[in-house]
Amino acid sequence: PIALIYPSEGTPAVPLNGVLMKAAAHPNAARLFYSFLFSKEAQEIFVKYGFRSVNPDVADPPGRKPFGEIKLLFTDPQEQESAAEEIKKRYAQYFGI
């Protein structure tokens, strides 16, 4: 069996995001789709596939550790970018690629 474990020292916070292109061919359709992505219906689909939702109307599956009980780790994007080569080097070392 496989179990999901959240390390006590913290779990990386990796938010999903989206954008609306300035020159979108159909900007109103894009806005509607973007709006749909944050709807209760769409967020329930995401949760069904293992993602988390911060929408208060979307319930976690039974037995899932509540989001508020998970210690999250955040990374400064500029710091991460400056460390990119070292991160890639370690990744290659860990996974033998």
mmCIF file of N, CA, C and O in Angstrom:
data_model
loop_
_atom_site.group_PDB
_atom_site.id
_atom_site.type_symbol
_atom_site.label_atom_id
_atom_site.label_comp_id
_atom_site.label_asym_id
_atom_site.label_seq_id
_atom_site.Cartn_x
_atom_site.Cartn_y
_atom_site.Cartn_z
ATOM 1 N N PRO A 1 0.824 -1.199 0.000
ATOM 2 C CA PRO A 1 0.000 0.000 0.000
ATOM 3 C C PRO A 1 0.870 1.266 0.000
ATOM 4 O O PRO A 1 1.949 1.274 0.553
ATOM 5 N N ILE A 2 0.342 2.299 -0.598
ATOM 6 C CA ILE A 2 1.023 3.583 -0.639
ATOM 7 C C ILE A 2 0.240 4.564 0.223
ATOM 8 O O ILE A 2 -0.982 4.642 0.126
ATOM 9 N N ALA A 3 0.968 5.282 1.075
ATOM 10 C CA ALA A 3 0.321 6.261 1.946
ATOM 11 C C ALA A 3 0.964 7.627 1.730
ATOM 12 O O ALA A 3 2.172 7.720 1.515
ATOM 13 N N LEU A 4 0.160 8.644 1.784
ATOM 14 C CA LEU A 4 0.641 10.006 1.657
ATOM 15 C C LEU A 4 1.156 10.463 3.015
ATOM 16 O O LEU A 4 0.465 10.347 4.020
ATOM 17 N N ILE A 5 2.392 10.947 3.043
ATOM 18 C CA ILE A 5 3.009 11.402 4.289
ATOM 19 C C ILE A 5 3.436 12.849 4.127
ATOM 20 O O ILE A 5 4.044 13.216 3.119
ATOM 21 N N TYR A 6 3.132 13.653 5.120
ATOM 22 C CA TYR A 6 3.566 15.044 5.137
ATOM 23 C C TYR A 6 4.692 15.149 6.154
ATOM 24 O O TYR A 6 4.471 14.977 7.347
ATOM 25 N N PRO A 7 5.928 15.429 5.708
ATOM 26 C CA PRO A 7 7.052 15.523 6.637
ATOM 27 C C PRO A 7 6.813 16.589 7.712
ATOM 28 O O PRO A 7 6.265 17.662 7.422
ATOM 29 N N SER A 8 7.237 16.302 8.936
ATOM 30 C CA SER A 8 7.020 17.244 10.039
ATOM 31 C C SER A 8 7.773 18.549 9.821
ATOM 32 O O SER A 8 7.356 19.602 10.305
ATOM 33 N N GLU A 9 8.904 18.511 9.074
ATOM 34 C CA GLU A 9 9.665 19.742 8.828
ATOM 35 C C GLU A 9 8.992 20.633 7.778
ATOM 36 O O GLU A 9 9.370 21.781 7.601
ATOM 37 N N GLY A 10 8.003 20.098 7.073
ATOM 38 C CA GLY A 10 7.243 20.894 6.127
ATOM 39 C C GLY A 10 7.125 20.250 4.762
ATOM 40 O O GLY A 10 7.895 19.373 4.396
ATOM 41 N N THR A 11 6.124 20.701 4.024
ATOM 42 C CA THR A 11 5.833 20.217 2.682
ATOM 43 C C THR A 11 5.866 21.409 1.732
ATOM 44 O O THR A 11 5.308 22.458 2.052
ATOM 45 N N PRO A 12 6.520 21.267 0.581
ATOM 46 C CA PRO A 12 6.561 22.401 -0.357
ATOM 47 C C PRO A 12 5.157 22.835 -0.788
ATOM 48 O O PRO A 12 4.300 22.003 -1.062
ATOM 49 N N ALA A 13 4.938 24.120 -0.808
ATOM 50 C CA ALA A 13 3.679 24.673 -1.285
ATOM 51 C C ALA A 13 3.848 24.954 -2.774
ATOM 52 O O ALA A 13 4.685 25.755 -3.169
ATOM 53 N N VAL A 14 3.059 24.270 -3.598
ATOM 54 C CA VAL A 14 3.156 24.430 -5.047
ATOM 55 C C VAL A 14 1.759 24.764 -5.570
ATOM 56 O O VAL A 14 0.991 23.883 -5.926
ATOM 57 N N PRO A 15 1.420 26.043 -5.590
ATOM 58 C CA PRO A 15 0.080 26.418 -6.046
ATOM 59 C C PRO A 15 -0.068 26.262 -7.549
ATOM 60 O O PRO A 15 0.878 26.468 -8.309
ATOM 61 N N LEU A 16 -1.253 25.866 -7.957
ATOM 62 C CA LEU A 16 -1.574 25.846 -9.383
ATOM 63 C C LEU A 16 -2.031 27.252 -9.760
ATOM 64 O O LEU A 16 -2.619 27.956 -8.964
ATOM 65 N N ASN A 17 -1.743 27.649 -10.963
ATOM 66 C CA ASN A 17 -2.174 28.975 -11.374
ATOM 67 C C ASN A 17 -2.551 28.965 -12.840
ATOM 68 O O ASN A 17 -2.375 27.972 -13.536
ATOM 69 N N GLY A 18 -3.054 30.045 -13.288
ATOM 70 C CA GLY A 18 -3.429 30.191 -14.686
ATOM 71 C C GLY A 18 -3.318 31.649 -15.083
ATOM 72 O O GLY A 18 -3.182 32.526 -14.232
ATOM 73 N N VAL A 19 -3.379 31.892 -16.358
ATOM 74 C CA VAL A 19 -3.281 33.267 -16.851
ATOM 75 C C VAL A 19 -4.281 33.483 -17.973
ATOM 76 O O VAL A 19 -4.733 32.541 -18.619
ATOM 77 N N LEU A 20 -4.587 34.722 -18.207
ATOM 78 C CA LEU A 20 -5.412 35.119 -19.342
ATOM 79 C C LEU A 20 -4.501 35.934 -20.244
ATOM 80 O O LEU A 20 -3.993 36.983 -19.845
ATOM 81 N N MET A 21 -4.262 35.430 -21.431
ATOM 82 C CA MET A 21 -3.353 36.100 -22.361
ATOM 83 C C MET A 21 -3.954 37.423 -22.819
ATOM 84 O O MET A 21 -5.145 37.503 -23.132
ATOM 85 N N LYS A 22 -3.127 38.438 -22.863
ATOM 86 C CA LYS A 22 -3.565 39.775 -23.246
ATOM 87 C C LYS A 22 -4.191 39.782 -24.647
ATOM 88 O O LYS A 22 -5.174 40.454 -24.897
ATOM 89 N N ALA A 23 -3.609 39.014 -25.555
ATOM 90 C CA ALA A 23 -4.091 38.999 -26.945
ATOM 91 C C ALA A 23 -4.859 37.708 -27.255
ATOM 92 O O ALA A 23 -4.798 37.193 -28.369
ATOM 93 N N ALA A 24 -5.594 37.197 -26.286
ATOM 94 C CA ALA A 24 -6.353 35.963 -26.495
ATOM 95 C C ALA A 24 -7.335 36.137 -27.657
ATOM 96 O O ALA A 24 -7.950 37.195 -27.810
ATOM 97 N N ALA A 25 -7.470 35.100 -28.472
ATOM 98 C CA ALA A 25 -8.373 35.171 -29.622
ATOM 99 C C ALA A 25 -9.826 35.356 -29.182
ATOM 100 O O ALA A 25 -10.609 36.026 -29.863
ATOM 101 N N HIS A 26 -10.181 34.752 -28.063
ATOM 102 C CA HIS A 26 -11.551 34.832 -27.544
ATOM 103 C C HIS A 26 -11.474 35.188 -26.060
ATOM 104 O O HIS A 26 -11.684 34.323 -25.198
ATOM 105 N N PRO A 27 -11.191 36.445 -25.728
ATOM 106 C CA PRO A 27 -10.950 36.823 -24.337
ATOM 107 C C PRO A 27 -12.135 36.577 -23.404
ATOM 108 O O PRO A 27 -11.938 36.191 -22.258
ATOM 109 N N ASN A 28 -13.353 36.744 -23.871
ATOM 110 C CA ASN A 28 -14.508 36.494 -23.000
ATOM 111 C C ASN A 28 -14.631 35.013 -22.676
ATOM 112 O O ASN A 28 -14.921 34.641 -21.535
ATOM 113 N N ALA A 29 -14.397 34.154 -23.665
ATOM 114 C CA ALA A 29 -14.420 32.710 -23.411
ATOM 115 C C ALA A 29 -13.304 32.335 -22.442
ATOM 116 O O ALA A 29 -13.502 31.511 -21.549
ATOM 117 N N ALA A 30 -12.147 32.956 -22.604
ATOM 118 C CA ALA A 30 -11.027 32.689 -21.698
ATOM 119 C C ALA A 30 -11.380 33.107 -20.279
ATOM 120 O O ALA A 30 -11.097 32.385 -19.321
ATOM 121 N N ARG A 31 -12.020 34.269 -20.123
ATOM 122 C CA ARG A 31 -12.429 34.732 -18.791
ATOM 123 C C ARG A 31 -13.443 33.779 -18.168
ATOM 124 O O ARG A 31 -13.375 33.467 -16.981
ATOM 125 N N LEU A 32 -14.381 33.302 -18.969
ATOM 126 C CA LEU A 32 -15.374 32.350 -18.461
ATOM 127 C C LEU A 32 -14.723 31.046 -18.022
ATOM 128 O O LEU A 32 -15.061 30.489 -16.975
ATOM 129 N N PHE A 33 -13.762 30.550 -18.815
ATOM 130 C CA PHE A 33 -13.069 29.315 -18.457
ATOM 131 C C PHE A 33 -12.259 29.524 -17.181
ATOM 132 O O PHE A 33 -12.276 28.682 -16.283
ATOM 133 N N TYR A 34 -11.569 30.640 -17.091
ATOM 134 C CA TYR A 34 -10.770 30.947 -15.906
ATOM 135 C C TYR A 34 -11.673 31.015 -14.679
ATOM 136 O O TYR A 34 -11.345 30.486 -13.622
ATOM 137 N N SER A 35 -12.807 31.640 -14.829
ATOM 138 C CA SER A 35 -13.778 31.722 -13.738
ATOM 139 C C SER A 35 -14.251 30.324 -13.349
ATOM 140 O O SER A 35 -14.378 29.998 -12.166
ATOM 141 N N PHE A 36 -14.514 29.478 -14.342
ATOM 142 C CA PHE A 36 -14.941 28.103 -14.079
ATOM 143 C C PHE A 36 -13.903 27.338 -13.268
ATOM 144 O O PHE A 36 -14.241 26.572 -12.371
ATOM 145 N N LEU A 37 -12.606 27.559 -13.563
ATOM 146 C CA LEU A 37 -11.551 26.827 -12.857
ATOM 147 C C LEU A 37 -11.621 27.017 -11.347
ATOM 148 O O LEU A 37 -11.200 26.148 -10.597
ATOM 149 N N PHE A 38 -12.150 28.153 -10.904
ATOM 150 C CA PHE A 38 -12.238 28.439 -9.465
ATOM 151 C C PHE A 38 -13.622 28.169 -8.892
ATOM 152 O O PHE A 38 -13.866 28.415 -7.715
ATOM 153 N N SER A 39 -14.511 27.640 -9.715
ATOM 154 C CA SER A 39 -15.861 27.332 -9.233
ATOM 155 C C SER A 39 -15.824 26.097 -8.335
ATOM 156 O O SER A 39 -14.877 25.307 -8.350
ATOM 157 N N LYS A 40 -16.869 25.932 -7.561
ATOM 158 C CA LYS A 40 -16.975 24.759 -6.690
ATOM 159 C C LYS A 40 -16.916 23.479 -7.521
ATOM 160 O O LYS A 40 -16.233 22.523 -7.161
ATOM 161 N N GLU A 41 -17.621 23.464 -8.639
ATOM 162 C CA GLU A 41 -17.662 22.270 -9.499
ATOM 163 C C GLU A 41 -16.263 21.866 -9.973
ATOM 164 O O GLU A 41 -15.872 20.699 -9.865
ATOM 165 N N ALA A 42 -15.503 22.808 -10.484
ATOM 166 C CA ALA A 42 -14.159 22.500 -10.983
ATOM 167 C C ALA A 42 -13.221 22.128 -9.841
ATOM 168 O O ALA A 42 -12.421 21.192 -9.962
ATOM 169 N N GLN A 43 -13.323 22.840 -8.722
ATOM 170 C CA GLN A 43 -12.455 22.546 -7.587
ATOM 171 C C GLN A 43 -12.730 21.144 -7.034
ATOM 172 O O GLN A 43 -11.805 20.455 -6.599
ATOM 173 N N GLU A 44 -13.971 20.698 -7.083
ATOM 174 C CA GLU A 44 -14.298 19.324 -6.658
ATOM 175 C C GLU A 44 -13.646 18.301 -7.584
ATOM 176 O O GLU A 44 -13.228 17.229 -7.138
ATOM 177 N N ILE A 45 -13.551 18.622 -8.865
ATOM 178 C CA ILE A 45 -12.868 17.729 -9.814
ATOM 179 C C ILE A 45 -11.387 17.654 -9.460
ATOM 180 O O ILE A 45 -10.799 16.559 -9.421
ATOM 181 N N PHE A 46 -10.761 18.803 -9.196
ATOM 182 C CA PHE A 46 -9.344 18.808 -8.815
ATOM 183 C C PHE A 46 -9.107 17.961 -7.571
ATOM 184 O O PHE A 46 -8.163 17.171 -7.504
ATOM 185 N N VAL A 47 -9.961 18.119 -6.564
ATOM 186 C CA VAL A 47 -9.816 17.375 -5.314
ATOM 187 C C VAL A 47 -9.959 15.877 -5.572
ATOM 188 O O VAL A 47 -9.239 15.062 -4.992
ATOM 189 N N LYS A 48 -10.853 15.515 -6.464
ATOM 190 C CA LYS A 48 -11.050 14.106 -6.813
ATOM 191 C C LYS A 48 -9.755 13.473 -7.335
ATOM 192 O O LYS A 48 -9.494 12.298 -7.131
ATOM 193 N N TYR A 49 -8.921 14.281 -8.010
ATOM 194 C CA TYR A 49 -7.659 13.783 -8.569
ATOM 195 C C TYR A 49 -6.457 14.054 -7.670
ATOM 196 O O TYR A 49 -5.315 13.989 -8.120
ATOM 197 N N GLY A 50 -6.700 14.355 -6.392
ATOM 198 C CA GLY A 50 -5.617 14.452 -5.430
ATOM 199 C C GLY A 50 -5.104 15.839 -5.126
ATOM 200 O O GLY A 50 -4.230 15.995 -4.278
ATOM 201 N N PHE A 51 -5.616 16.846 -5.801
ATOM 202 C CA PHE A 51 -5.187 18.209 -5.498
ATOM 203 C C PHE A 51 -5.945 18.729 -4.283
ATOM 204 O O PHE A 51 -6.871 18.095 -3.807
ATOM 205 N N ARG A 52 -5.557 19.858 -3.808
ATOM 206 C CA ARG A 52 -6.239 20.504 -2.690
ATOM 207 C C ARG A 52 -6.933 21.756 -3.188
ATOM 208 O O ARG A 52 -6.514 22.363 -4.158
ATOM 209 N N SER A 53 -7.977 22.132 -2.486
ATOM 210 C CA SER A 53 -8.710 23.351 -2.826
ATOM 211 C C SER A 53 -8.776 24.236 -1.595
ATOM 212 O O SER A 53 -8.953 23.748 -0.481
ATOM 213 N N VAL A 54 -8.632 25.533 -1.807
ATOM 214 C CA VAL A 54 -8.818 26.467 -0.697
ATOM 215 C C VAL A 54 -10.236 27.047 -0.713
ATOM 216 O O VAL A 54 -10.566 27.903 0.098
ATOM 217 N N ASN A 55 -11.075 26.564 -1.623
ATOM 218 C CA ASN A 55 -12.469 26.985 -1.672
ATOM 219 C C ASN A 55 -13.173 26.419 -0.434
ATOM 220 O O ASN A 55 -13.210 25.203 -0.236
ATOM 221 N N PRO A 56 -13.724 27.274 0.422
ATOM 222 C CA PRO A 56 -14.345 26.784 1.663
ATOM 223 C C PRO A 56 -15.565 25.890 1.432
ATOM 224 O O PRO A 56 -15.975 25.163 2.342
ATOM 225 N N ASP A 57 -16.144 25.910 0.227
ATOM 226 C CA ASP A 57 -17.312 25.078 -0.066
ATOM 227 C C ASP A 57 -16.935 23.691 -0.566
ATOM 228 O O ASP A 57 -17.808 22.865 -0.828
ATOM 229 N N VAL A 58 -15.645 23.430 -0.732
ATOM 230 C CA VAL A 58 -15.190 22.136 -1.255
ATOM 231 C C VAL A 58 -14.588 21.323 -0.111
ATOM 232 O O VAL A 58 -13.624 21.742 0.523
ATOM 233 N N ALA A 59 -15.176 20.161 0.140
ATOM 234 C CA ALA A 59 -14.730 19.306 1.245
ATOM 235 C C ALA A 59 -13.626 18.360 0.792
ATOM 236 O O ALA A 59 -13.622 17.893 -0.351
ATOM 237 N N ASP A 60 -12.693 18.105 1.698
ATOM 238 C CA ASP A 60 -11.670 17.099 1.434
ATOM 239 C C ASP A 60 -12.287 15.710 1.532
ATOM 240 O O ASP A 60 -13.268 15.510 2.250
ATOM 241 N N PRO A 61 -11.702 14.737 0.841
ATOM 242 C CA PRO A 61 -12.192 13.371 0.979
ATOM 243 C C PRO A 61 -12.020 12.886 2.417
ATOM 244 O O PRO A 61 -11.119 13.360 3.119
ATOM 245 N N PRO A 62 -12.854 11.955 2.864
ATOM 246 C CA PRO A 62 -12.726 11.426 4.226
ATOM 247 C C PRO A 62 -11.325 10.851 4.464
ATOM 248 O O PRO A 62 -10.746 10.212 3.591
ATOM 249 N N GLY A 63 -10.777 11.142 5.629
ATOM 250 C CA GLY A 63 -9.478 10.606 5.992
ATOM 251 C C GLY A 63 -8.290 11.446 5.575
ATOM 252 O O GLY A 63 -7.163 11.177 5.984
ATOM 253 N N ARG A 64 -8.500 12.439 4.764
ATOM 254 C CA ARG A 64 -7.392 13.297 4.320
ATOM 255 C C ARG A 64 -7.024 14.274 5.444
ATOM 256 O O ARG A 64 -7.889 14.841 6.087
ATOM 257 N N LYS A 65 -5.721 14.435 5.667
ATOM 258 C CA LYS A 65 -5.250 15.361 6.687
ATOM 259 C C LYS A 65 -5.706 16.775 6.320
ATOM 260 O O LYS A 65 -5.480 17.232 5.204
ATOM 261 N N PRO A 66 -6.332 17.478 7.255
ATOM 262 C CA PRO A 66 -6.814 18.832 6.958
ATOM 263 C C PRO A 66 -5.669 19.752 6.555
ATOM 264 O O PRO A 66 -4.569 19.699 7.106
ATOM 265 N N PHE A 67 -5.945 20.598 5.593
ATOM 266 C CA PHE A 67 -4.954 21.528 5.056
ATOM 267 C C PHE A 67 -4.315 22.374 6.156
ATOM 268 O O PHE A 67 -3.120 22.622 6.149
ATOM 269 N N GLY A 68 -5.121 22.795 7.113
ATOM 270 C CA GLY A 68 -4.632 23.636 8.200
ATOM 271 C C GLY A 68 -3.649 22.947 9.126
ATOM 272 O O GLY A 68 -2.972 23.604 9.911
ATOM 273 N N GLU A 69 -3.555 21.628 9.063
ATOM 274 C CA GLU A 69 -2.627 20.875 9.913
ATOM 275 C C GLU A 69 -1.304 20.556 9.222
ATOM 276 O O GLU A 69 -0.445 19.893 9.791
ATOM 277 N N ILE A 70 -1.137 21.017 7.995
ATOM 278 C CA ILE A 70 0.080 20.724 7.233
ATOM 279 C C ILE A 70 0.996 21.941 7.273
ATOM 280 O O ILE A 70 0.585 23.049 6.905
ATOM 281 N N LYS A 71 2.228 21.738 7.715
ATOM 282 C CA LYS A 71 3.203 22.825 7.711
ATOM 283 C C LYS A 71 3.689 23.001 6.275
ATOM 284 O O LYS A 71 4.153 22.056 5.644
ATOM 285 N N LEU A 72 3.566 24.209 5.757
ATOM 286 C CA LEU A 72 3.959 24.475 4.376
ATOM 287 C C LEU A 72 5.307 25.173 4.307
ATOM 288 O O LEU A 72 5.648 25.988 5.159
ATOM 289 N N LEU A 73 6.081 24.824 3.282
ATOM 290 C CA LEU A 73 7.360 25.461 3.013
ATOM 291 C C LEU A 73 7.210 26.333 1.770
ATOM 292 O O LEU A 73 6.612 25.910 0.787
ATOM 293 N N PHE A 74 7.738 27.521 1.816
ATOM 294 C CA PHE A 74 7.683 28.429 0.679
ATOM 295 C C PHE A 74 9.099 28.776 0.246
ATOM 296 O O PHE A 74 10.008 28.847 1.065
ATOM 297 N N THR A 75 9.284 29.001 -1.040
ATOM 298 C CA THR A 75 10.584 29.350 -1.596
ATOM 299 C C THR A 75 10.500 30.718 -2.247
ATOM 300 O O THR A 75 9.530 31.020 -2.938
ATOM 301 N N ASP A 76 11.534 31.504 -2.053
ATOM 302 C CA ASP A 76 11.637 32.794 -2.720
ATOM 303 C C ASP A 76 11.977 32.513 -4.181
ATOM 304 O O ASP A 76 13.000 31.885 -4.469
ATOM 305 N N PRO A 77 11.142 32.943 -5.139
ATOM 306 C CA PRO A 77 11.391 32.634 -6.553
ATOM 307 C C PRO A 77 12.755 33.096 -7.056
ATOM 308 O O PRO A 77 13.412 32.389 -7.815
ATOM 309 N N GLN A 78 13.216 34.267 -6.634
ATOM 310 C CA GLN A 78 14.526 34.751 -7.081
ATOM 311 C C GLN A 78 15.651 33.895 -6.513
ATOM 312 O O GLN A 78 16.624 33.590 -7.196
ATOM 313 N N GLU A 79 15.502 33.502 -5.262
ATOM 314 C CA GLU A 79 16.498 32.631 -4.630
ATOM 315 C C GLU A 79 16.543 31.282 -5.346
ATOM 316 O O GLU A 79 17.611 30.727 -5.600
ATOM 317 N N GLN A 80 15.380 30.765 -5.683
ATOM 318 C CA GLN A 80 15.307 29.485 -6.382
ATOM 319 C C GLN A 80 15.929 29.578 -7.769
ATOM 320 O O GLN A 80 16.664 28.687 -8.189
ATOM 321 N N GLU A 81 15.673 30.685 -8.468
ATOM 322 C CA GLU A 81 16.242 30.852 -9.799
ATOM 323 C C GLU A 81 17.765 30.923 -9.740
ATOM 324 O O GLU A 81 18.455 30.322 -10.558
ATOM 325 N N SER A 82 18.295 31.615 -8.747
ATOM 326 C CA SER A 82 19.753 31.722 -8.650
ATOM 327 C C SER A 82 20.399 30.395 -8.264
ATOM 328 O O SER A 82 21.581 30.175 -8.524
ATOM 329 N N ALA A 83 19.629 29.499 -7.659
ATOM 330 C CA ALA A 83 20.155 28.184 -7.265
ATOM 331 C C ALA A 83 19.824 27.099 -8.285
ATOM 332 O O ALA A 83 20.081 25.918 -8.043
ATOM 333 N N ALA A 84 19.268 27.462 -9.436
ATOM 334 C CA ALA A 84 18.772 26.488 -10.413
ATOM 335 C C ALA A 84 19.830 25.476 -10.848
ATOM 336 O O ALA A 84 19.549 24.272 -10.910
ATOM 337 N N GLU A 85 21.027 25.928 -11.154
ATOM 338 C CA GLU A 85 22.058 25.002 -11.624
ATOM 339 C C GLU A 85 22.439 23.994 -10.541
ATOM 340 O O GLU A 85 22.614 22.812 -10.822
ATOM 341 N N GLU A 86 22.542 24.452 -9.308
ATOM 342 C CA GLU A 86 22.859 23.538 -8.198
ATOM 343 C C GLU A 86 21.715 22.552 -7.974
ATOM 344 O O GLU A 86 21.944 21.366 -7.730
ATOM 345 N N ILE A 87 20.501 23.012 -8.093
ATOM 346 C CA ILE A 87 19.329 22.134 -7.940
ATOM 347 C C ILE A 87 19.348 21.056 -9.020
ATOM 348 O O ILE A 87 19.141 19.874 -8.744
ATOM 349 N N LYS A 88 19.611 21.444 -10.268
ATOM 350 C CA LYS A 88 19.668 20.477 -11.371
ATOM 351 C C LYS A 88 20.787 19.464 -11.154
ATOM 352 O O LYS A 88 20.616 18.267 -11.415
ATOM 353 N N LYS A 89 21.929 19.931 -10.677
ATOM 354 C CA LYS A 89 23.073 19.051 -10.423
ATOM 355 C C LYS A 89 22.718 18.004 -9.359
ATOM 356 O O LYS A 89 22.975 16.817 -9.527
ATOM 357 N N ARG A 90 22.108 18.459 -8.269
ATOM 358 C CA ARG A 90 21.714 17.519 -7.204
ATOM 359 C C ARG A 90 20.638 16.546 -7.691
ATOM 360 O O ARG A 90 20.669 15.369 -7.363
ATOM 361 N N TYR A 91 19.690 17.044 -8.455
ATOM 362 C CA TYR A 91 18.620 16.198 -8.990
ATOM 363 C C TYR A 91 19.237 15.073 -9.844
ATOM 364 O O TYR A 91 18.885 13.909 -9.689
ATOM 365 N N ALA A 92 20.173 15.446 -10.721
ATOM 366 C CA ALA A 92 20.836 14.452 -11.581
ATOM 367 C C ALA A 92 21.596 13.439 -10.728
ATOM 368 O O ALA A 92 21.586 12.243 -11.017
ATOM 369 N N GLN A 93 22.222 13.913 -9.671
ATOM 370 C CA GLN A 93 22.977 13.029 -8.775
ATOM 371 C C GLN A 93 22.019 12.064 -8.043
ATOM 372 O O GLN A 93 22.263 10.862 -7.989
ATOM 373 N N TYR A 94 20.935 12.586 -7.514
ATOM 374 C CA TYR A 94 20.001 11.749 -6.758
ATOM 375 C C TYR A 94 19.335 10.686 -7.622
ATOM 376 O O TYR A 94 19.127 9.562 -7.195
ATOM 377 N N PHE A 95 19.006 11.056 -8.856
ATOM 378 C CA PHE A 95 18.254 10.152 -9.713
ATOM 379 C C PHE A 95 19.083 9.496 -10.798
ATOM 380 O O PHE A 95 18.549 8.795 -11.664
ATOM 381 N N GLY A 96 20.397 9.712 -10.785
ATOM 382 C CA GLY A 96 21.305 9.026 -11.710
ATOM 383 C C GLY A 96 21.091 9.380 -13.161
ATOM 384 O O GLY A 96 21.188 8.516 -14.039
ATOM 385 N N ILE A 97 20.810 10.634 -13.446
ATOM 386 C CA ILE A 97 20.620 11.051 -14.847
ATOM 387 C C ILE A 97 21.658 12.067 -15.246
ATOM 388 O O ILE A 97 22.340 12.639 -14.472
#
